[in-house]
PDB file of C-alpha atoms (C1' of nucleotides) in Angstrom:
ATOM      1  CA  MET A  27     357.069  94.602 173.351  1.00  0.00           C
ATOM      2  CA  PRO A  28     357.210  96.363 169.982  1.00  0.00           C
ATOM      3  CA  SER A  29     354.289  95.933 167.594  1.00  0.00           C
ATOM      4  CA  VAL A  30     354.492  93.769 164.500  1.00  0.00           C
ATOM      5  CA  LYS A  31     355.062  96.845 162.441  1.00  0.00           C
ATOM      6  CA  GLU A  32     357.795  98.163 164.676  1.00  0.00           C
ATOM      7  CA  GLN A  33     359.461  94.771 164.787  1.00  0.00           C
ATOM      8  CA  GLY A  34     359.866  94.794 161.009  1.00  0.00           C
ATOM      9  CA  ALA A  35     359.220  91.069 160.841  1.00  0.00           C
ATOM     10  CA  VAL A  36     356.207  88.774 160.792  1.00  0.00           C
ATOM     11  CA  TYR A  37     356.097  85.307 162.358  1.00  0.00           C
ATOM     12  CA  GLY A  38     353.483  82.825 163.266  1.00  0.00           C
ATOM     13  CA  ASN A  39     352.830  80.247 166.011  1.00  0.00           C
ATOM     14  CA  LEU A  40     354.739  77.109 166.779  1.00  0.00           C
ATOM     15  CA  LEU A  41     353.113  75.221 163.927  1.00  0.00           C
ATOM     16  CA  ALA A  42     354.273  77.981 161.552  1.00  0.00           C
ATOM     17  CA  TYR A  43     357.759  77.606 163.030  1.00  0.00           C
ATOM     18  CA  LYS A  44     357.708  73.913 162.297  1.00  0.00           C
ATOM     19  CA  GLN A  45     356.113  74.080 158.869  1.00  0.00           C
ATOM     20  CA  TYR A  46     357.442  77.319 157.512  1.00  0.00           C
ATOM     21  CA  THR A  47     360.146  79.135 159.448  1.00  0.00           C
ATOM     22  CA  ARG A  48     362.373  76.214 160.283  1.00  0.00           C
ATOM     23  CA  PRO A  49     362.451  74.709 156.756  1.00  0.00           C
ATOM     24  CA  SER A  50     362.903  78.095 155.159  1.00  0.00           C
ATOM     25  CA  ALA A  51     365.697  79.080 157.540  1.00  0.00           C
ATOM     26  CA  GLN A  52     367.436  75.806 157.073  1.00  0.00           C
ATOM     27  CA  ARG A  53     367.318  76.145 153.299  1.00  0.00           C
ATOM     28  CA  VAL A  54     368.581  79.717 153.254  1.00  0.00           C
ATOM     29  CA  PHE A  55     370.814  79.801 156.314  1.00  0.00           C
ATOM     30  CA  GLY A  56     371.871  76.186 156.829  1.00  0.00           C
ATOM     31  CA  GLN A  57     370.800  72.985 158.517  1.00  0.00           C
ATOM     32  CA  TYR A  58     373.837  72.542 160.629  1.00  0.00           C
ATOM     33  CA  SER A  59     376.436  74.692 162.304  1.00  0.00           C
ATOM     34  CA  PHE A  60     379.268  75.869 160.137  1.00  0.00           C
ATOM     35  CA  ARG A  61     381.539  74.841 162.990  1.00  0.00           C
ATOM     36  CA  ASN A  62     380.578  71.205 162.475  1.00  0.00           C
ATOM     37  CA  LYS A  63     380.331  71.019 158.724  1.00  0.00           C
ATOM     38  CA  LYS A  64     381.624  73.434 156.208  1.00  0.00           C
ATOM     39  CA  GLY A  65     378.849  74.778 154.004  1.00  0.00           C
ATOM     40  CA  PRO A  66     378.328  77.883 151.935  1.00  0.00           C
ATOM     41  CA  LYS A  67     379.964  81.062 153.196  1.00  0.00           C
ATOM     42  CA  HIS A  68     376.583  82.669 153.414  1.00  0.00           C
ATOM     43  CA  HIS A  69     375.477  80.148 156.072  1.00  0.00           C
ATOM     44  CA  GLU A  70     378.593  80.929 158.096  1.00  0.00           C
ATOM     45  CA  ASN A  71     378.061  84.654 157.848  1.00  0.00           C
ATOM     46  CA  VAL A  72     374.437  84.424 158.949  1.00  0.00           C
ATOM     47  CA  GLN A  73     375.192  82.021 161.768  1.00  0.00           C
ATOM     48  CA  ARG A  74     377.983  84.182 163.107  1.00  0.00           C
ATOM     49  CA  LEU A  75     375.577  87.099 163.151  1.00  0.00           C
ATOM     50  CA  LEU A  76     372.974  85.028 164.990  1.00  0.00           C
ATOM     51  CA  GLU A  77     375.578  83.969 167.530  1.00  0.00           C
ATOM     52  CA  ILE A  78     376.472  87.570 168.209  1.00  0.00           C
ATOM     53  CA  LEU A  79     372.828  88.413 168.792  1.00  0.00           C
ATOM     54  CA  ALA A  80     372.324  85.310 170.935  1.00  0.00           C
ATOM     55  CA  ILE A  81     375.155  86.129 173.222  1.00  0.00           C
ATOM     56  CA  ASN A  82     374.882  89.950 173.324  1.00  0.00           C
ATOM     57  CA  GLY A  83     371.179  90.561 173.008  1.00  0.00           C
ATOM     58  CA  LYS A  84     370.000  93.857 171.462  1.00  0.00           C
ATOM     59  CA  LEU A  85     372.522  95.562 169.208  1.00  0.00           C
ATOM     60  CA  THR A  86     372.790  98.010 166.351  1.00  0.00           C
ATOM     61  CA  THR A  87     374.548  96.795 163.226  1.00  0.00           C
ATOM     62  CA  TRP A  88     377.499  98.874 164.234  1.00  0.00           C
ATOM     63  CA  GLY A  89     377.446  97.278 167.677  1.00  0.00           C
ATOM     64  CA  MET A  90     377.453  93.822 166.111  1.00  0.00           C
ATOM     65  CA  ALA A  91     380.567  94.615 164.079  1.00  0.00           C
ATOM     66  CA  LYS A  92     382.235  96.129 167.125  1.00  0.00           C
ATOM     67  CA  THR A  93     381.931  92.923 169.141  1.00  0.00           C
ATOM     68  CA  HIS A  94     384.870  91.449 167.230  1.00  0.00           C
ATOM     69  CA  LEU A  95     386.531  94.313 165.424  1.00  0.00           C
ATOM     70  CA  SER A  96     388.298  97.437 166.550  1.00  0.00           C
ATOM     71  CA  ASP A  97     389.472  99.138 163.405  1.00  0.00           C
ATOM     72  CA  THR A  98     386.930 101.698 162.252  1.00  0.00           C
ATOM     73  CA  SER A  99     387.160 100.990 158.544  1.00  0.00           C
ATOM     74  CA  ASN A 100     386.737  97.261 159.224  1.00  0.00           C
ATOM     75  CA  ILE A 101     383.752  97.960 161.371  1.00  0.00           C
ATOM     76  CA  ARG A 102     382.260 100.184 158.652  1.00  0.00           C
ATOM     77  CA  SER A 103     382.380  97.439 156.005  1.00  0.00           C
ATOM     78  CA  GLN A 104     381.390  94.640 158.351  1.00  0.00           C
ATOM     79  CA  GLU A 105     378.444  96.720 159.524  1.00  0.00           C
ATOM     80  CA  LYS A 106     377.238  96.912 155.960  1.00  0.00           C
ATOM     81  CA  ASP A 107     377.460  93.138 155.558  1.00  0.00           C
ATOM     82  CA  TYR A 108     375.426  92.550 158.685  1.00  0.00           C
ATOM     83  CA  ARG A 109     372.828  95.005 157.534  1.00  0.00           C
ATOM     84  CA  ARG A 110     372.534  93.224 154.239  1.00  0.00           C
ATOM     85  CA  LEU A 111     372.161  89.854 155.982  1.00  0.00           C
ATOM     86  CA  LEU A 112     369.443  91.348 158.176  1.00  0.00           C
ATOM     87  CA  ILE A 113     367.318  93.083 155.575  1.00  0.00           C
ATOM     88  CA  GLY A 114     368.138  91.009 152.522  1.00  0.00           C
ATOM     89  CA  ARG A 115     369.052  92.569 149.264  1.00  0.00           C
ATOM     90  CA  MET A 116     367.645  93.537 145.894  1.00  0.00           C
ATOM     91  CA  ALA A 117     369.278  92.188 142.760  1.00  0.00           C
ATOM     92  CA  ARG A 118     367.742  92.250 139.308  1.00  0.00           C
ATOM     93  CA  GLY A 119     364.436  93.375 140.686  1.00  0.00           C
ATOM     94  CA  LYS A 120     364.267  90.382 143.004  1.00  0.00           C
ATOM     95  CA  HIS A 121     364.368  90.545 146.720  1.00  0.00           C
ATOM     96  CA  THR A 122     366.405  87.863 148.494  1.00  0.00           C
ATOM     97  CA  MET A 123     365.398  87.033 152.024  1.00  0.00           C
ATOM     98  CA  GLY A 124     367.185  88.461 155.025  1.00  0.00           C
ATOM     99  CA  LEU A 125     366.893  87.431 158.645  1.00  0.00           C
ATOM    100  CA  LEU A 126     364.036  89.857 159.141  1.00  0.00           C
ATOM    101  CA  ASP A 127     362.137  88.507 156.188  1.00  0.00           C
ATOM    102  CA  ILE A 128     362.301  84.946 157.559  1.00  0.00           C
ATOM    103  CA  GLY A 129     361.464  86.256 161.004  1.00  0.00           C
ATOM    104  CA  LEU A 130     364.538  85.106 162.886  1.00  0.00           C
ATOM    105  CA  VAL A 131     365.491  88.613 163.883  1.00  0.00           C
ATOM    106  CA  VAL A 132     363.298  91.541 164.897  1.00  0.00           C
ATOM    107  CA  LYS A 133     363.871  95.191 165.549  1.00  0.00           C
ATOM    108  CA  ASP A 134     363.445  96.175 169.169  1.00  0.00           C
ATOM    109  CA  GLY A 135     363.610  99.850 169.832  1.00  0.00           C
ATOM    110  CA  LYS A 136     366.153 102.424 168.757  1.00  0.00           C
ATOM    111  CA  ASN A 137     369.528 103.476 169.963  1.00  0.00           C
ATOM    112  CA  ILE A 138     369.237 107.243 170.376  1.00  0.00           C
ATOM    113  CA  GLN A 139     372.684 108.041 171.702  1.00  0.00           C
ATOM    114  CA  LYS A 140     373.548 109.261 168.234  1.00  0.00           C
ATOM    115  CA  ALA A 141     371.234 109.462 165.262  1.00  0.00           C
ATOM    116  CA  PRO A 142     368.344 107.081 165.905  1.00  0.00           C
ATOM    117  CA  ALA A 143     369.456 103.593 164.882  1.00  0.00           C
ATOM    118  CA  ASP A 144     367.585 100.326 164.903  1.00  0.00           C
ATOM    119  CA  LEU A 145     368.393  97.824 167.536  1.00  0.00           C
ATOM    120  CA  TYR A 146     368.155  94.194 166.454  1.00  0.00           C
ATOM    121  CA  ARG A 147     367.714  91.042 168.469  1.00  0.00           C
ATOM    122  CA  LEU A 148     366.673  87.449 167.935  1.00  0.00           C
ATOM    123  CA  SER A 149     362.974  86.700 167.648  1.00  0.00           C
ATOM    124  CA  LEU A 150     361.560  83.654 169.390  1.00  0.00           C
ATOM    125  CA  HIS A 151     361.812  81.811 166.111  1.00  0.00           C
ATOM    126  CA  GLY A 152     365.411  82.965 165.939  1.00  0.00           C
ATOM    127  CA  ILE A 153     366.069  81.601 169.408  1.00  0.00           C
ATOM    128  CA  LEU A 154     364.623  78.266 168.380  1.00  0.00           C
ATOM    129  CA  TYR A 155     366.657  78.234 165.186  1.00  0.00           C
ATOM    130  CA  CYS A 156     369.812  78.891 167.241  1.00  0.00           C
ATOM    131  CA  LEU A 157     368.958  76.089 169.615  1.00  0.00           C
ATOM    132  CA  ASP A 158     368.295  73.772 166.698  1.00  0.00           C
ATOM    133  CA  VAL A 159     371.170  74.541 164.363  1.00  0.00           C
ATOM    134  CA  ILE A 160     373.884  76.507 166.081  1.00  0.00           C
ATOM    135  CA  ASN A 161     375.824  74.635 168.661  1.00  0.00           C
ATOM    136  CA  LEU A 162     375.943  77.092 171.499  1.00  0.00           C
ATOM    137  CA  SER A 163     378.118  76.124 174.409  1.00  0.00           C
ATOM    138  CA  GLU A 164     376.518  75.884 177.844  1.00  0.00           C
ATOM    139  CA  LYS A 165     378.104  79.212 178.702  1.00  0.00           C
ATOM    140  CA  ASP A 166     376.736  80.897 175.623  1.00  0.00           C
ATOM    141  CA  LEU A 167     373.314  79.347 176.189  1.00  0.00           C
ATOM    142  CA  GLU A 168     373.345  80.788 179.636  1.00  0.00           C
ATOM    143  CA  LYS A 169     374.187  84.229 178.215  1.00  0.00           C
ATOM    144  CA  MET A 170     371.348  83.927 175.716  1.00  0.00           C
ATOM    145  CA  ALA A 171     368.949  83.001 178.546  1.00  0.00           C
ATOM    146  CA  GLU A 172     370.094  86.088 180.451  1.00  0.00           C
ATOM    147  CA  LYS A 173     369.802  88.430 177.484  1.00  0.00           C
ATOM    148  CA  TYR A 174     366.428  87.101 176.412  1.00  0.00           C
ATOM    149  CA  ALA A 175     364.904  86.654 179.875  1.00  0.00           C
ATOM    150  CA  ASP A 176     362.247  89.246 179.175  1.00  0.00           C
ATOM    151  CA  VAL A 177     361.391  87.758 175.754  1.00  0.00           C
ATOM    152  CA  LEU A 178     360.827  84.259 177.158  1.00  0.00           C
ATOM    153  CA  PRO A 179     360.110  85.014 180.805  1.00  0.00           C
ATOM    154  CA  GLN A 180     358.735  81.674 181.949  1.00  0.00           C
ATOM    155  CA  ILE A 181     361.789  79.773 180.750  1.00  0.00           C
ATOM    156  CA  PHE A 182     364.766  82.104 180.212  1.00  0.00           C
ATOM    157  CA  GLY A 183     363.509  84.354 182.983  1.00  0.00           C
ATOM    158  CA  ARG A 184     364.041  81.519 185.485  1.00  0.00           C
ATOM    159  CA  TRP A 185     366.889  79.717 183.734  1.00  0.00           C
ATOM    160  CA  LYS A 186     369.169  79.379 186.768  1.00  0.00           C
ATOM    161  CA  TYR A 187     366.267  78.105 188.838  1.00  0.00           C
ATOM    162  CA  LEU A 188     365.399  75.567 186.117  1.00  0.00           C
ATOM    163  CA  LYS A 189     368.998  74.437 185.851  1.00  0.00           C
ATOM    164  CA  SER A 190     369.145  73.904 189.578  1.00  0.00           C
ATOM    165  CA  MET A 191     365.920  71.904 189.600  1.00  0.00           C
ATOM    166  CA  ILE A 192     365.972  69.903 186.402  1.00  0.00           C
ATOM    167  CA  GLY A 193     369.546  70.174 185.123  1.00  0.00           C
ATOM    168  CA  SER A 194     370.015  69.017 181.563  1.00  0.00           C
ATOM    169  CA  ASP A 195     366.289  68.556 181.076  1.00  0.00           C
ATOM    170  CA  THR A 196     366.340  72.156 179.956  1.00  0.00           C
ATOM    171  CA  ASP A 197     367.579  70.628 176.746  1.00  0.00           C
ATOM    172  CA  ARG A 198     364.027  69.669 176.004  1.00  0.00           C
ATOM    173  CA  LEU A 199     363.668  73.155 174.546  1.00  0.00           C
ATOM    174  CA  LYS A 200     365.983  71.843 171.799  1.00  0.00           C
ATOM    175  CA  THR A 201     363.468  69.123 171.091  1.00  0.00           C
ATOM    176  CA  LEU A 202     360.895  71.768 170.369  1.00  0.00           C
ATOM    177  CA  ALA A 203     363.422  73.659 168.251  1.00  0.00           C
ATOM    178  CA  SER A 204     363.894  70.560 166.166  1.00  0.00           C
ATOM    179  CA  GLY A 205     360.194  70.501 165.466  1.00  0.00           C
ATOM    180  CA  MET A 206     359.415  67.363 167.426  1.00  0.00           C
ATOM    181  CA  PHE A 207     356.748  66.458 169.924  1.00  0.00           C
ATOM    182  CA  MET A 208     354.242  68.986 168.803  1.00  0.00           C
ATOM    183  CA  ASP A 209     351.447  66.954 167.422  1.00  0.00           C
ATOM    184  CA  ASN A 210     352.542  63.388 168.027  1.00  0.00           C
ATOM    185  CA  ILE A 211     349.727  61.056 168.938  1.00  0.00           C
ATOM    186  CA  GLN A 212     352.427  58.644 170.213  1.00  0.00           C
ATOM    187  CA  ILE A 213     352.676  60.549 173.431  1.00  0.00           C
ATOM    188  CA  SER A 214     349.006  59.722 174.223  1.00  0.00           C
ATOM    189  CA  ASN A 215     349.742  56.660 176.309  1.00  0.00           C
ATOM    190  CA  ILE A 216     353.160  57.326 177.768  1.00  0.00           C
ATOM    191  CA  THR A 217     351.809  58.131 181.180  1.00  0.00           C
ATOM    192  CA  ALA A 218     348.464  58.499 182.839  1.00  0.00           C
ATOM    193  CA  LEU A 219     348.884  62.269 182.674  1.00  0.00           C
ATOM    194  CA  PRO A 220     346.934  64.010 179.929  1.00  0.00           C
ATOM    195  CA  ILE A 221     349.997  65.145 178.113  1.00  0.00           C
ATOM    196  CA  TYR A 222     348.537  64.418 174.745  1.00  0.00           C
ATOM    197  CA  GLU A 223     345.383  66.342 175.580  1.00  0.00           C
ATOM    198  CA  LEU A 224     347.313  69.343 176.816  1.00  0.00           C
ATOM    199  CA  MET A 225     349.566  69.390 173.735  1.00  0.00           C
ATOM    200  CA  THR A 226     346.556  69.088 171.500  1.00  0.00           C
ATOM    201  CA  TYR A 227     344.768  71.888 173.307  1.00  0.00           C
ATOM    202  CA  LEU A 228     347.928  73.975 172.975  1.00  0.00           C
ATOM    203  CA  ASN A 229     347.689  73.686 169.214  1.00  0.00           C
ATOM    204  CA  VAL A 230     343.982  74.507 169.358  1.00  0.00           C
ATOM    205  CA  LYS A 231     344.487  77.503 171.558  1.00  0.00           C
ATOM    206  CA  TYR A 232     346.769  79.229 169.089  1.00  0.00           C
ATOM    207  CA  GLN A 233     345.432  77.728 165.851  1.00  0.00           C
ATOM    208  CA  ASN A 234     344.301  81.098 164.488  1.00  0.00           C
ATOM    209  CA  ASN A 235     347.829  82.456 164.819  1.00  0.00           C
ATOM    210  CA  PHE A 236     349.519  80.513 162.040  1.00  0.00           C
ATOM    211  CA  GLU A 237     350.142  83.604 159.935  1.00  0.00           C
ATOM    212  CA  GLN A 238     350.833  85.976 162.787  1.00  0.00           C
ATOM    213  CA  ILE A 239     351.154  85.937 166.523  1.00  0.00           C
ATOM    214  CA  ASN A 240     352.330  88.526 168.966  1.00  0.00           C
ATOM    215  CA  GLU A 241     355.486  87.854 170.903  1.00  0.00           C
ATOM    216  CA  GLU A 242     353.921  87.418 174.340  1.00  0.00           C
ATOM    217  CA  ASP A 243     351.503  84.782 173.030  1.00  0.00           C
ATOM    218  CA  LEU A 244     354.214  82.874 171.238  1.00  0.00           C
ATOM    219  CA  ALA A 245     356.379  82.962 174.405  1.00  0.00           C
ATOM    220  CA  ASP A 246     353.430  81.529 176.253  1.00  0.00           C
ATOM    221  CA  GLN A 247     352.905  78.851 173.672  1.00  0.00           C
ATOM    222  CA  ILE A 248     356.538  77.808 173.801  1.00  0.00           C
ATOM    223  CA  SER A 249     356.543  77.886 177.572  1.00  0.00           C
ATOM    224  CA  TYR A 250     353.364  75.845 177.927  1.00  0.00           C
ATOM    225  CA  TRP A 251     354.851  73.306 175.550  1.00  0.00           C
ATOM    226  CA  PHE A 252     358.044  73.200 177.632  1.00  0.00           C
ATOM    227  CA  TYR A 253     356.428  72.623 181.029  1.00  0.00           C
ATOM    228  CA  THR A 254     354.012  70.125 179.553  1.00  0.00           C
ATOM    229  CA  ASN A 255     356.829  68.273 177.844  1.00  0.00           C
ATOM    230  CA  LEU A 256     358.656  68.081 181.167  1.00  0.00           C
ATOM    231  CA  LEU A 257     355.897  65.699 182.325  1.00  0.00           C
ATOM    232  CA  ILE A 258     357.014  63.168 179.791  1.00  0.00           C
ATOM    233  CA  PRO A 259     359.324  60.679 181.542  1.00  0.00           C
ATOM    234  CA  SER A 260     362.843  60.754 180.226  1.00  0.00           C
ATOM    235  CA  LYS A 261     364.381  57.437 179.272  1.00  0.00           C
ATOM    236  CA  ARG A 262     367.592  57.741 181.243  1.00  0.00           C
ATOM    237  CA  SER A 263     366.306  58.535 184.665  1.00  0.00           C
ATOM    238  CA  ASN A 264     364.078  56.468 186.894  1.00  0.00           C
ATOM    239  CA  THR A 265     363.262  59.343 189.170  1.00  0.00           C
ATOM    240  CA  ASN A 266     359.695  60.173 189.751  1.00  0.00           C
ATOM    241  CA  GLU A 267     359.136  62.793 187.098  1.00  0.00           C
ATOM    242  CA  SER A 268     355.808  64.113 188.328  1.00  0.00           C
ATOM    243  CA  LYS A 269     357.101  64.522 191.831  1.00  0.00           C
ATOM    244  CA  GLN A 270     360.028  66.563 190.576  1.00  0.00           C
ATOM    245  CA  TRP A 271     357.733  68.521 188.329  1.00  0.00           C
ATOM    246  CA  LYS A 272     355.410  69.307 191.234  1.00  0.00           C
ATOM    247  CA  LYS A 273     358.356  70.531 193.282  1.00  0.00           C
ATOM    248  CA  LEU A 274     359.439  72.713 190.406  1.00  0.00           C
ATOM    249  CA  LEU A 275     356.080  74.470 190.364  1.00  0.00           C
ATOM    250  CA  ASP A 276     355.506  74.493 194.096  1.00  0.00           C
ATOM    251  CA  ASN A 277     358.691  76.382 194.660  1.00  0.00           C
ATOM    252  CA  ASP A 278     357.646  79.068 192.147  1.00  0.00           C
ATOM    253  CA  LEU A 279     354.069  80.001 192.765  1.00  0.00           C
ATOM    254  CA  ALA A 280     353.911  82.594 189.997  1.00  0.00           C
ATOM    255  CA  LEU A 281     354.981  79.876 187.572  1.00  0.00           C
ATOM    256  CA  LYS A 282     352.412  77.453 189.012  1.00  0.00           C
ATOM    257  CA  LYS A 283     349.620  79.952 188.724  1.00  0.00           C
ATOM    258  CA  TRP A 284     350.520  80.782 185.147  1.00  0.00           C
ATOM    259  CA  TYR A 285     350.735  77.158 184.120  1.00  0.00           C
ATOM    260  CA  TYR A 286     347.546  76.051 185.795  1.00  0.00           C
ATOM    261  CA  LYS A 287     345.629  78.772 184.118  1.00  0.00           C
ATOM    262  CA  PHE A 288     346.407  76.958 180.947  1.00  0.00           C
ATOM    263  CA  VAL A 289     345.444  73.596 182.464  1.00  0.00           C
ATOM    264  CA  ASP A 290     342.084  74.962 183.613  1.00  0.00           C
ATOM    265  CA  GLU A 291     341.451  76.367 180.140  1.00  0.00           C
ATOM    266  CA  ALA A 292     342.168  73.003 178.672  1.00  0.00           C
ATOM    267  CA  ILE A 293     339.895  71.273 181.131  1.00  0.00           C
ATOM    268  CA  SER A 294     336.970  73.541 180.373  1.00  0.00           C
ATOM    269  CA  PHE A 295     337.624  73.127 176.666  1.00  0.00           C
ATOM    270  CA  TYR A 296     337.313  69.342 176.866  1.00  0.00           C
ATOM    271  CA  THR A 297     334.485  69.379 179.462  1.00  0.00           C
ATOM    272  CA  ASN A 298     332.391  71.526 177.227  1.00  0.00           C
ATOM    273  CA  ARG A 299     332.932  69.276 174.270  1.00  0.00           C
ATOM    274  CA  PHE A 300     332.051  66.133 176.139  1.00  0.00           C
ATOM    275  CA  LYS A 301     329.058  67.836 177.497  1.00  0.00           C
ATOM    276  CA  GLN A 302     327.867  68.314 173.944  1.00  0.00           C
ATOM    277  CA  ILE A 303     328.017  64.611 173.090  1.00  0.00           C
ATOM    278  CA  LYS A 304     326.377  63.704 176.382  1.00  0.00           C
ATOM    279  CA  ASN A 305     323.539  66.076 175.603  1.00  0.00           C
ATOM    280  CA  LEU A 306     322.912  64.198 172.432  1.00  0.00           C
ATOM    281  CA  LYS A 307     322.326  60.987 174.361  1.00  0.00           C
ATOM    282  CA  SER A 308     319.476  62.153 176.470  1.00  0.00           C
TER     283      SER A 308
ATOM    284  C1'  DT B  24     384.459 133.069 177.379  1.00  0.00           C
ATOM    285  C1'  DA B  25     381.255 131.878 173.899  1.00  0.00           C
ATOM    286  C1'  DC B  26     380.788 130.130 169.509  1.00  0.00           C
ATOM    287  C1'  DT B  27     381.658 127.556 165.417  1.00  0.00           C
ATOM    288  C1'  DA B  28     383.666 124.602 162.207  1.00  0.00           C
ATOM    289  C1'  DC B  29     385.374 120.212 161.592  1.00  0.00           C
ATOM    290  C1'  DG B  30     386.666 115.457 162.185  1.00  0.00           C
ATOM    291  C1'  DA B  31     385.363 111.090 163.735  1.00  0.00           C
ATOM    292  C1'  DG B  32     381.977 107.807 164.917  1.00  0.00           C
ATOM    293  C1'  DA B  33     377.494 105.867 163.495  1.00  0.00           C
ATOM    294  C1'  DT B  34     373.819 104.784 160.548  1.00  0.00           C
ATOM    295  C1'  DA B  35     371.689 104.181 156.143  1.00  0.00           C
ATOM    296  C1'  DT B  36     371.098 103.541 150.815  1.00  0.00           C
ATOM    297  C1'  DC B  37     372.371 102.689 146.450  1.00  0.00           C
ATOM    298  C1'  DC B  38     375.449 100.966 143.099  1.00  0.00           C
ATOM    299  C1'  DT B  39     379.079  98.159 140.536  1.00  0.00           C
ATOM    300  C1'  DC B  40     381.655  94.291 139.445  1.00  0.00           C
ATOM    301  C1'  DA B  41     383.696  89.784 139.969  1.00  0.00           C
ATOM    302  C1'  DG B  42     383.201  84.857 141.031  1.00  0.00           C
ATOM    303  C1'  DT B  43     380.723  80.578 140.933  1.00  0.00           C
TER     304       DT B  43
ATOM    305  C1'  DA C   1     370.896  83.799 139.994  1.00  0.00           C
ATOM    306  C1'  DC C   2     373.030  84.538 144.053  1.00  0.00           C
ATOM    307  C1'  DT C   3     376.727  86.054 146.894  1.00  0.00           C
ATOM    308  C1'  DG C   4     380.962  88.658 148.313  1.00  0.00           C
ATOM    309  C1'  DA C   5     383.322  92.685 148.422  1.00  0.00           C
ATOM    310  C1'  DG C   6     383.521  97.264 148.584  1.00  0.00           C
ATOM    311  C1'  DG C   7     382.962 102.212 146.527  1.00  0.00           C
ATOM    312  C1'  DA C   8     380.157 106.517 146.723  1.00  0.00           C
ATOM    313  C1'  DT C   9     377.294 109.321 149.193  1.00  0.00           C
ATOM    314  C1'  DA C  10     374.108 111.407 152.643  1.00  0.00           C
ATOM    315  C1'  DT C  11     372.814 112.325 157.250  1.00  0.00           C
ATOM    316  C1'  DC C  12     373.137 112.759 162.113  1.00  0.00           C
ATOM    317  C1'  DT C  13     375.639 113.458 166.787  1.00  0.00           C
ATOM    318  C1'  DC C  14     379.251 114.754 169.691  1.00  0.00           C
ATOM    319  C1'  DG C  15     383.611 116.402 171.343  1.00  0.00           C
ATOM    320  C1'  DT C  16     386.985 119.662 170.743  1.00  0.00           C
ATOM    321  C1'  DA C  17     390.473 122.623 168.459  1.00  0.00           C
ATOM    322  C1'  DG C  18     390.564 126.877 166.925  1.00  0.00           C
ATOM    323  C1'  DT C  19     388.453 131.478 166.354  1.00  0.00           C
ATOM    324  C1'  DA C  20     385.920 135.794 167.345  1.00  0.00           C
TER     325       DA C  20
END
DNA sequence: TACTACGAGATATCCTCAGT
DNA sequence: ACTGAGGATATCTCGTAGTA
């Protein structure tokens, strides 16, 4: 994965997504899909660009324009528009935010077929924003999962498998994208499982990364959240959630190993803390 | 045949002006 | 103040038509 400097964008952990990125993006780029409700043209332009990146993965600005245009002069002017939306613009000495400034899009490598040109793709925050705001069809969502499999390996990397095992429960990722179920104490007594404790530890684990986090760590944080959230019983089904969940992990040992590393970390975190208070007793 | 000049495709910056 | 639209310009690559 490219470094922060190479990515040309800075983003923080999930809390930063909830408290900063999501509100900022909604203010500047829209709270709802332009397809559902007509808003400013700017929102539509940005959302169309995000859709292109969601469906196609890494592209140069020229490549983005080429996805829906064939005439060279049209491509040329469209390409400039996309660039402007990506990097923002200067007017009267003031910089207005582009998609890179907010952190929804990052640079990922260069296209060197011709003169070296930046390749752009969605960041994890950008993926979440798309899930939250842009109404991607199931088909497009599948394409996004395929194109971003290496960015979010534990979820998008096994999307088909997840679909086959848990079906529409993959939509829980949209719950995260909408900023819910991250620090809710309400989940503490839903089941006997320590969901609340795991979610709390998840926030603790990455608490120093509010300002900045590297992509692999954020992908882990999102994925830990996702698999922990899957343990929360859904209202509509009566099926035994934890049984299904166990099956999901048992059929994918790499996934299981990865997830339980997190569980073990959480256990030792809490064990140590309780040890401290016990020590005060004797 | 080897070489070069040129056009087209691509990428990148900066600037102006109009509309709301 | 912000956005849309687009002009001007520079640079780089590559294929090829035309030339030495």
